[in-house]
Amino acid sequence: MSTMTNERSANAPPADGATFVAWVRPHLAAMARVAARLAVGADRDDIVQESLTRAWMKRDQYDASRGTASSWLLAITADQARKAARRLRPVAELDDHDAPVARQDVEARVDVDQALTTLSTRQRLAVDCYYFADLSITDTAAVMGCSEGTVKSTLSDARARLRSLLEVSE
């Protein structure tokens, strides 16, 4: 066996079920958090289960040189959560989904969950990955499919938006 084959097999997800379970186990909590944050109202356990099924079926496509196991699994989870969220939304809401919601009363402005809903889909994904799933900038970029600079810029824009929404006028 060549060195390249040894490296690939050492970094690839295990081919047998029991070892695969052990390989994904450390990432399950983060997968559940991402599923719950991205698909409010959907069953997060179903999303995680579907993500694990997809990861198992696509395990040969994992490439450790392109990102960590965590970022690969969370990217799959984010994709499955988006699909679940789309199934929950009535068609009429699709056009207005990413439009910012104006909040006039102070109570609504200090509600973080409410403020998060005003972020664009890309900003919410960045915030959820970085702050709620505790991913690094590098792993967040892998989940989002963009550069680290784009993640930093997206997080900066999201923080500015949240700051303006959550400020309490004196």
XYZ file of N, CA and C in Angstrom:
510
model
N 0.841 -1.172 0.000
C 0.000 0.000 0.000
C 0.887 1.236 0.000
N 0.553 2.224 -0.816
C 1.378 3.430 -0.902
C 1.095 4.354 0.276
N 1.996 5.323 0.465
C 1.818 6.293 1.539
C 0.550 7.107 1.317
N 0.277 7.472 0.064
C -0.924 8.242 -0.261
C -2.176 7.464 0.135
N -2.220 6.179 -0.135
C -3.370 5.357 0.232
C -3.508 5.275 1.745
N -2.382 5.116 2.461
C -2.420 5.078 3.922
C -2.960 6.377 4.495
N -2.507 7.538 3.957
C -2.983 8.830 4.451
C -4.475 8.989 4.193
N -4.918 8.625 3.015
C -6.334 8.762 2.671
C -7.194 7.900 3.586
N -6.794 6.658 3.791
C -7.609 5.782 4.626
C -7.588 6.223 6.088
N -6.495 6.858 6.533
C -6.422 7.332 7.909
C -7.340 8.539 8.121
N -7.565 9.330 7.071
C -8.377 10.535 7.198
C -9.829 10.331 6.797
N -10.101 9.283 6.053
C -11.455 9.039 5.565
C -12.352 8.517 6.678
N -13.654 8.767 6.545
C -14.575 8.174 7.511
C -14.480 6.647 7.444
N -14.635 5.993 8.567
C -14.547 4.532 8.585
C -15.610 3.886 7.694
N -15.244 2.752 7.129
C -16.152 2.054 6.211
C -17.151 1.161 6.935
N -16.860 0.786 8.189
C -17.813 -0.073 8.902
C -18.687 0.770 9.832
N -19.903 0.295 10.050
C -20.898 1.052 10.797
C -20.508 1.444 12.203
N -20.006 0.521 12.989
C -19.686 0.811 14.392
C -18.581 1.858 14.505
N -17.580 1.759 13.658
C -16.481 2.719 13.712
C -16.941 4.074 13.179
N -17.839 4.062 12.201
C -18.404 5.313 11.687
C -19.169 6.034 12.794
N -19.933 5.295 13.573
C -20.678 5.884 14.696
C -19.715 6.550 15.671
N -18.628 5.886 15.987
C -17.632 6.465 16.891
C -16.986 7.704 16.270
N -16.811 7.705 14.947
C -16.200 8.827 14.237
C -17.093 10.064 14.264
N -18.435 9.889 14.172
C -19.351 11.030 14.148
C -19.802 11.458 15.549
N -19.716 10.557 16.525
C -20.237 10.836 17.872
C -19.782 12.186 18.441
N -18.496 12.575 18.342
C -18.079 13.867 18.922
C -18.742 15.079 18.262
N -19.351 14.893 17.116
C -19.918 16.011 16.363
C -21.442 16.087 16.478
N -22.067 15.135 17.138
C -23.527 15.065 17.188
C -24.165 16.280 17.860
N -23.590 16.754 18.950
C -24.180 17.905 19.648
C -24.167 19.141 18.758
N -23.064 19.383 18.073
C -22.985 20.542 17.167
C -23.953 20.373 16.005
N -24.089 19.156 15.494
C -25.033 18.900 14.408
C -26.463 19.201 14.875
N -26.792 18.792 16.088
C -28.134 19.039 16.622
C -28.379 20.537 16.804
N -27.364 21.276 17.290
C -27.525 22.730 17.468
C -27.750 23.419 16.126
N -26.967 23.057 15.121
C -27.130 23.664 13.797
C -28.508 23.327 13.232
N -28.929 22.089 13.360
C -30.247 21.685 12.856
C -31.355 22.483 13.544
N -31.274 22.627 14.849
C -32.304 23.351 15.600
C -32.312 24.833 15.240
N -31.148 25.423 15.040
C -31.064 26.852 14.724
C -31.528 27.154 13.301
N -31.225 26.269 12.361
C -31.518 26.558 10.957
C -32.909 26.113 10.517
N -33.519 25.213 11.255
C -34.840 24.708 10.860
C -35.782 24.743 12.055
N -36.062 25.944 12.528
C -36.964 26.111 13.663
C -38.325 25.535 13.294
N -38.827 24.694 14.155
C -40.120 24.067 13.914
C -40.013 22.667 13.336
N -38.856 22.334 12.797
C -38.645 20.978 12.270
C -38.063 20.112 13.388
N -38.126 18.832 13.226
C -37.581 17.909 14.211
C -36.074 17.803 14.009
N -35.314 18.370 14.940
C -33.856 18.402 14.769
C -33.264 16.997 14.729
N -33.849 16.056 15.470
C -33.328 14.692 15.460
C -33.505 14.042 14.090
N -34.620 14.354 13.428
C -34.825 13.843 12.071
C -33.781 14.419 11.118
N -33.486 15.704 11.290
C -32.494 16.364 10.435
C -31.119 15.747 10.662
N -30.758 15.532 11.912
C -29.463 14.916 12.219
C -29.409 13.502 11.651
N -30.483 12.757 11.810
C -30.517 11.394 11.283
C -30.353 11.387 9.769
N -31.062 12.279 9.092
C -30.934 12.379 7.634
C -29.510 12.798 7.250
N -28.914 13.675 8.036
C -27.534 14.116 7.782
C -26.552 12.958 7.933
N -26.759 12.155 8.946
C -25.890 10.997 9.154
C -26.037 9.982 8.025
N -27.261 9.819 7.554
C -27.489 8.919 6.421
C -26.750 9.417 5.190
N -26.861 10.734 4.925
C -26.160 11.321 3.780
C -24.653 11.196 3.948
N -24.147 11.439 5.157
C -22.702 11.330 5.407
C -22.236 9.891 5.165
N -23.016 8.935 5.616
C -22.660 7.527 5.412
C -22.609 7.205 3.917
N -23.617 7.668 3.189
C -23.673 7.374 1.758
C -22.561 8.085 0.983
N -22.134 9.245 1.476
C -21.129 10.041 0.769
C -19.752 9.986 1.440
N -19.550 9.046 2.330
C -18.309 9.005 3.104
C -17.059 8.923 2.234
N -17.164 8.332 1.064
C -16.014 8.254 0.169
C -15.644 9.614 -0.420
N -16.543 10.590 -0.342
C -16.277 11.923 -0.879
C -15.582 12.835 0.131
N -15.498 12.418 1.382
C -14.840 13.245 2.401
C -13.362 13.387 2.075
N -12.860 14.614 2.162
C -11.459 14.911 1.893
C -10.937 15.776 3.038
N -10.118 15.200 3.904
C -9.602 15.908 5.076
C -8.780 17.130 4.692
N -8.222 17.155 3.498
C -7.424 18.317 3.090
C -8.309 19.531 2.809
N -9.619 19.325 2.660
C -10.543 20.422 2.385
C -11.272 20.909 3.632
N -11.081 20.257 4.760
C -11.750 20.679 5.985
C -11.823 19.541 6.980
N -12.223 19.891 8.186
C -12.308 18.908 9.256
C -13.563 18.048 9.115
N -13.576 16.959 9.837
C -14.765 16.104 9.868
C -15.965 16.909 10.366
N -15.730 17.754 11.361
C -16.803 18.578 11.908
C -17.403 19.488 10.845
N -16.561 20.182 10.091
C -17.091 21.103 9.082
C -17.816 20.341 7.980
N -17.316 19.163 7.611
C -17.966 18.353 6.582
C -19.347 17.898 7.052
N -19.412 17.395 8.272
C -20.690 16.928 8.814
C -21.668 18.080 9.019
N -21.170 19.230 9.464
C -22.057 20.375 9.675
C -22.541 20.974 8.361
N -21.740 20.894 7.324
C -22.195 21.355 6.008
C -23.351 20.481 5.526
N -23.229 19.194 5.728
C -24.311 18.277 5.361
C -25.549 18.579 6.209
N -25.352 18.809 7.496
C -26.465 19.120 8.398
C -27.142 20.422 7.994
N -26.353 21.444 7.678
C -26.924 22.729 7.254
C -27.764 22.549 5.994
N -27.278 21.758 5.068
C -28.021 21.494 3.837
C -29.342 20.793 4.144
N -29.293 19.784 4.991
C -30.514 19.056 5.351
C -31.483 19.950 6.130
N -30.959 20.829 6.974
C -31.815 21.749 7.737
C -32.505 22.736 6.807
N -31.779 23.239 5.812
C -32.397 24.149 4.844
C -33.516 23.445 4.088
N -33.302 22.201 3.722
C -34.345 21.434 3.029
C -35.570 21.259 3.930
N -35.327 20.949 5.196
C -36.439 20.772 6.140
C -37.192 22.085 6.340
N -36.470 23.189 6.441
C -37.113 24.493 6.627
C -37.958 24.854 5.411
N -37.470 24.545 4.222
C -38.245 24.816 3.006
C -39.547 24.016 2.997
N -39.498 22.791 3.491
C -40.709 21.963 3.527
C -41.745 22.525 4.505
N -41.291 23.263 5.513
C -42.200 23.817 6.518
C -42.885 25.101 6.070
N -42.236 25.861 5.195
C -42.747 27.171 4.790
C -43.804 27.062 3.712
N -44.889 27.807 3.876
C -45.844 27.896 2.775
C -45.180 28.619 1.596
N -45.588 28.307 0.402
C -45.000 28.893 -0.801
C -45.091 30.416 -0.776
N -46.155 30.990 -0.245
C -46.330 32.445 -0.225
C -45.236 33.148 0.564
N -44.615 32.476 1.530
C -43.576 33.091 2.356
C -42.210 33.098 1.691
N -42.021 32.362 0.639
C -40.696 32.229 0.048
C -40.111 33.549 -0.399
N -40.895 34.431 -1.015
C -40.372 35.703 -1.504
C -39.956 36.629 -0.367
N -40.680 36.603 0.728
C -40.420 37.533 1.825
C -39.504 36.972 2.898
N -39.013 35.761 2.740
C -38.272 35.097 3.810
C -37.057 35.873 4.304
N -36.272 36.440 3.396
C -35.043 37.110 3.807
C -35.203 38.612 4.008
N -36.399 39.125 3.845
C -36.611 40.546 4.031
C -36.509 40.902 5.512
N -35.794 41.985 5.841
C -35.703 42.399 7.237
C -37.077 42.778 7.777
N -37.298 42.474 9.021
C -38.559 42.785 9.666
C -38.345 44.006 10.551
N -39.107 45.063 10.330
C -38.977 46.285 11.132
C -39.603 46.048 12.506
N -38.878 46.356 13.545
C -39.364 46.188 14.917
C -39.413 47.563 15.581
N -40.616 47.990 15.951
C -40.772 49.312 16.537
C -40.706 49.303 18.063
N -41.250 48.300 18.698
C -41.293 48.321 20.149
C -39.984 47.817 20.753
N -39.657 48.350 21.910
C -38.379 48.052 22.564
C -38.263 46.588 22.942
N -39.343 45.973 23.443
C -39.264 44.569 23.844
C -38.847 43.680 22.687
N -39.416 43.915 21.521
C -39.056 43.102 20.351
C -37.620 43.369 19.936
N -37.135 44.619 20.119
C -35.772 44.951 19.709
C -34.737 44.318 20.616
N -35.054 44.024 21.859
C -34.061 43.416 22.752
C -34.145 41.893 22.743
N -35.059 41.355 22.004
C -35.184 39.909 21.902
C -34.193 39.394 20.850
N -33.168 38.711 21.298
C -32.105 38.261 20.399
C -32.634 37.325 19.328
N -33.475 36.386 19.703
C -34.013 35.469 18.697
C -34.773 36.223 17.616
N -35.532 37.206 18.030
C -36.278 38.007 17.059
C -35.304 38.775 16.167
N -34.254 39.327 16.753
C -33.258 40.073 15.974
C -32.549 39.163 14.979
N -32.266 37.944 15.385
C -31.591 37.006 14.490
C -32.429 36.686 13.254
N -33.741 36.727 13.397
C -34.594 36.422 12.249
C -34.517 37.501 11.177
N -34.020 38.680 11.524
C -33.926 39.759 10.539
C -32.658 39.662 9.692
N -31.747 38.800 10.076
C -30.519 38.634 9.304
C -30.813 37.881 8.006
N -29.968 38.094 7.018
C -30.104 37.332 5.777
C -29.786 35.869 6.074
N -30.141 35.006 5.171
C -29.874 33.574 5.330
C -28.385 33.328 5.524
N -27.553 33.996 4.724
C -26.097 33.830 4.815
C -25.572 34.302 6.174
N -26.073 35.445 6.657
C -25.642 35.958 7.959
C -26.064 35.030 9.088
N -27.295 34.513 9.015
C -27.762 33.589 10.055
C -26.912 32.330 10.083
N -26.569 31.799 8.913
C -25.740 30.604 8.868
C -24.379 30.880 9.491
N -23.783 32.013 9.168
C -22.476 32.360 9.733
C -22.562 32.498 11.256
N -23.583 33.208 11.740
C -23.759 33.399 13.185
C -24.015 32.059 13.868
N -24.880 31.234 13.288
C -25.191 29.939 13.886
C -23.957 29.049 13.960
N -23.193 29.002 12.898
C -21.992 28.153 12.889
C -20.937 28.668 13.861
N -20.660 29.958 13.800
C -19.563 30.525 14.586
C -19.913 30.654 16.072
N -21.095 31.196 16.361
C -21.445 31.460 17.756
C -22.214 30.323 18.434
N -23.116 29.670 17.717
C -23.942 28.653 18.358
C -23.358 27.254 18.247
N -22.687 26.946 17.129
C -22.052 25.630 16.978
C -20.587 25.685 17.360
N -20.088 26.881 17.681
C -18.718 27.078 18.159
C -17.662 26.595 17.149
N -17.929 26.844 15.861
C -16.957 26.489 14.829
C -15.941 27.606 14.667
N -14.774 27.259 14.201
C -13.762 28.257 13.877
C -14.166 28.974 12.593
N -13.465 30.054 12.281
C -13.702 30.764 11.021
C -13.466 29.813 9.847
N -12.395 29.022 9.929
C -12.059 28.084 8.858
C -13.172 27.068 8.654
N -13.659 26.481 9.740
C -14.731 25.486 9.630
C -16.043 26.124 9.187
N -16.315 27.336 9.646
C -17.518 28.042 9.202
C -17.455 28.291 7.700
N -16.277 28.663 7.215
C -16.101 28.874 5.771
C -16.358 27.583 5.002
N -15.900 26.470 5.548
C -16.124 25.179 4.885
C -17.611 24.840 4.854
N -18.319 25.091 5.937
C -19.755 24.821 5.983
C -20.499 25.713 4.994
N -20.091 26.984 4.918
C -20.776 27.944 4.056
C -20.335 27.837 2.598
N -19.209 27.180 2.353
C -18.714 27.064 0.989
C -18.167 28.370 0.454
N -17.448 29.103 1.304
C -16.891 30.389 0.891
C -15.520 30.572 1.545
N -14.901 31.724 1.304
C -13.579 31.990 1.872
C -13.698 32.457 3.322
N -12.580 32.397 4.043
C -12.556 32.869 5.428
C -12.839 34.366 5.489
N -12.332 35.120 4.506
C -12.592 36.559 4.456
C -14.074 36.867 4.321
N -14.768 36.057 3.540
C -16.216 36.241 3.375
C -16.935 35.968 4.689
N -16.491 34.955 5.415
C -17.096 34.655 6.719
C -16.892 35.835 7.670
N -15.665 36.351 7.732
C -15.366 37.480 8.626
C -16.215 38.695 8.273
N -16.333 38.985 6.982
C -17.140 40.117 6.526
C -18.617 39.893 6.851
N -19.098 38.684 6.616
C -20.500 38.354 6.891
C -20.798 38.472 8.383
N -19.888 37.983 9.229
C -20.077 38.093 10.676
C -20.051 39.556 11.118
N -19.163 40.337 10.539
C -19.087 41.758 10.875
C -20.392 42.466 10.519
N -20.909 42.197 9.327
C -22.190 42.789 8.912
C -23.325 42.339 9.830
N -23.326 41.064 10.199
C -24.373 40.537 11.079
C -24.299 41.190 12.459
N -23.085 41.327 12.992
C -22.929 41.983 14.305
C -23.407 43.431 14.257
N -23.079 44.137 13.182
C -23.513 45.531 13.046
C -25.041 45.605 13.008
N -25.650 44.707 12.259
C -27.113 44.676 12.157
C -27.737 44.365 13.523
N -27.204 43.359 14.200
C -27.734 42.997 15.521
C -27.524 44.119 16.531
N -26.373 44.757 16.470
C -26.081 45.862 17.395
C -27.118 46.969 17.216
N -27.423 47.325 15.972
C -28.399 48.399 15.735
C -29.800 47.986 16.195
N -30.136 46.721 16.048
C -31.456 46.243 16.468
C -31.591 46.118 17.978
N -30.487 45.781 18.624
C -30.561 45.491 20.067
C -30.202 46.681 20.943
N -29.810 47.798 20.340
C -29.527 48.996 21.136
C -30.809 49.517 21.760
N -30.713 49.901 23.013
C -31.875 50.469 23.694
C -31.673 51.974 23.716
N -32.633 52.691 23.140
C -32.504 54.159 23.123
C -32.772 54.699 24.524
N -32.020 55.699 24.863
C -32.094 56.284 26.219
C -33.154 57.341 26.282
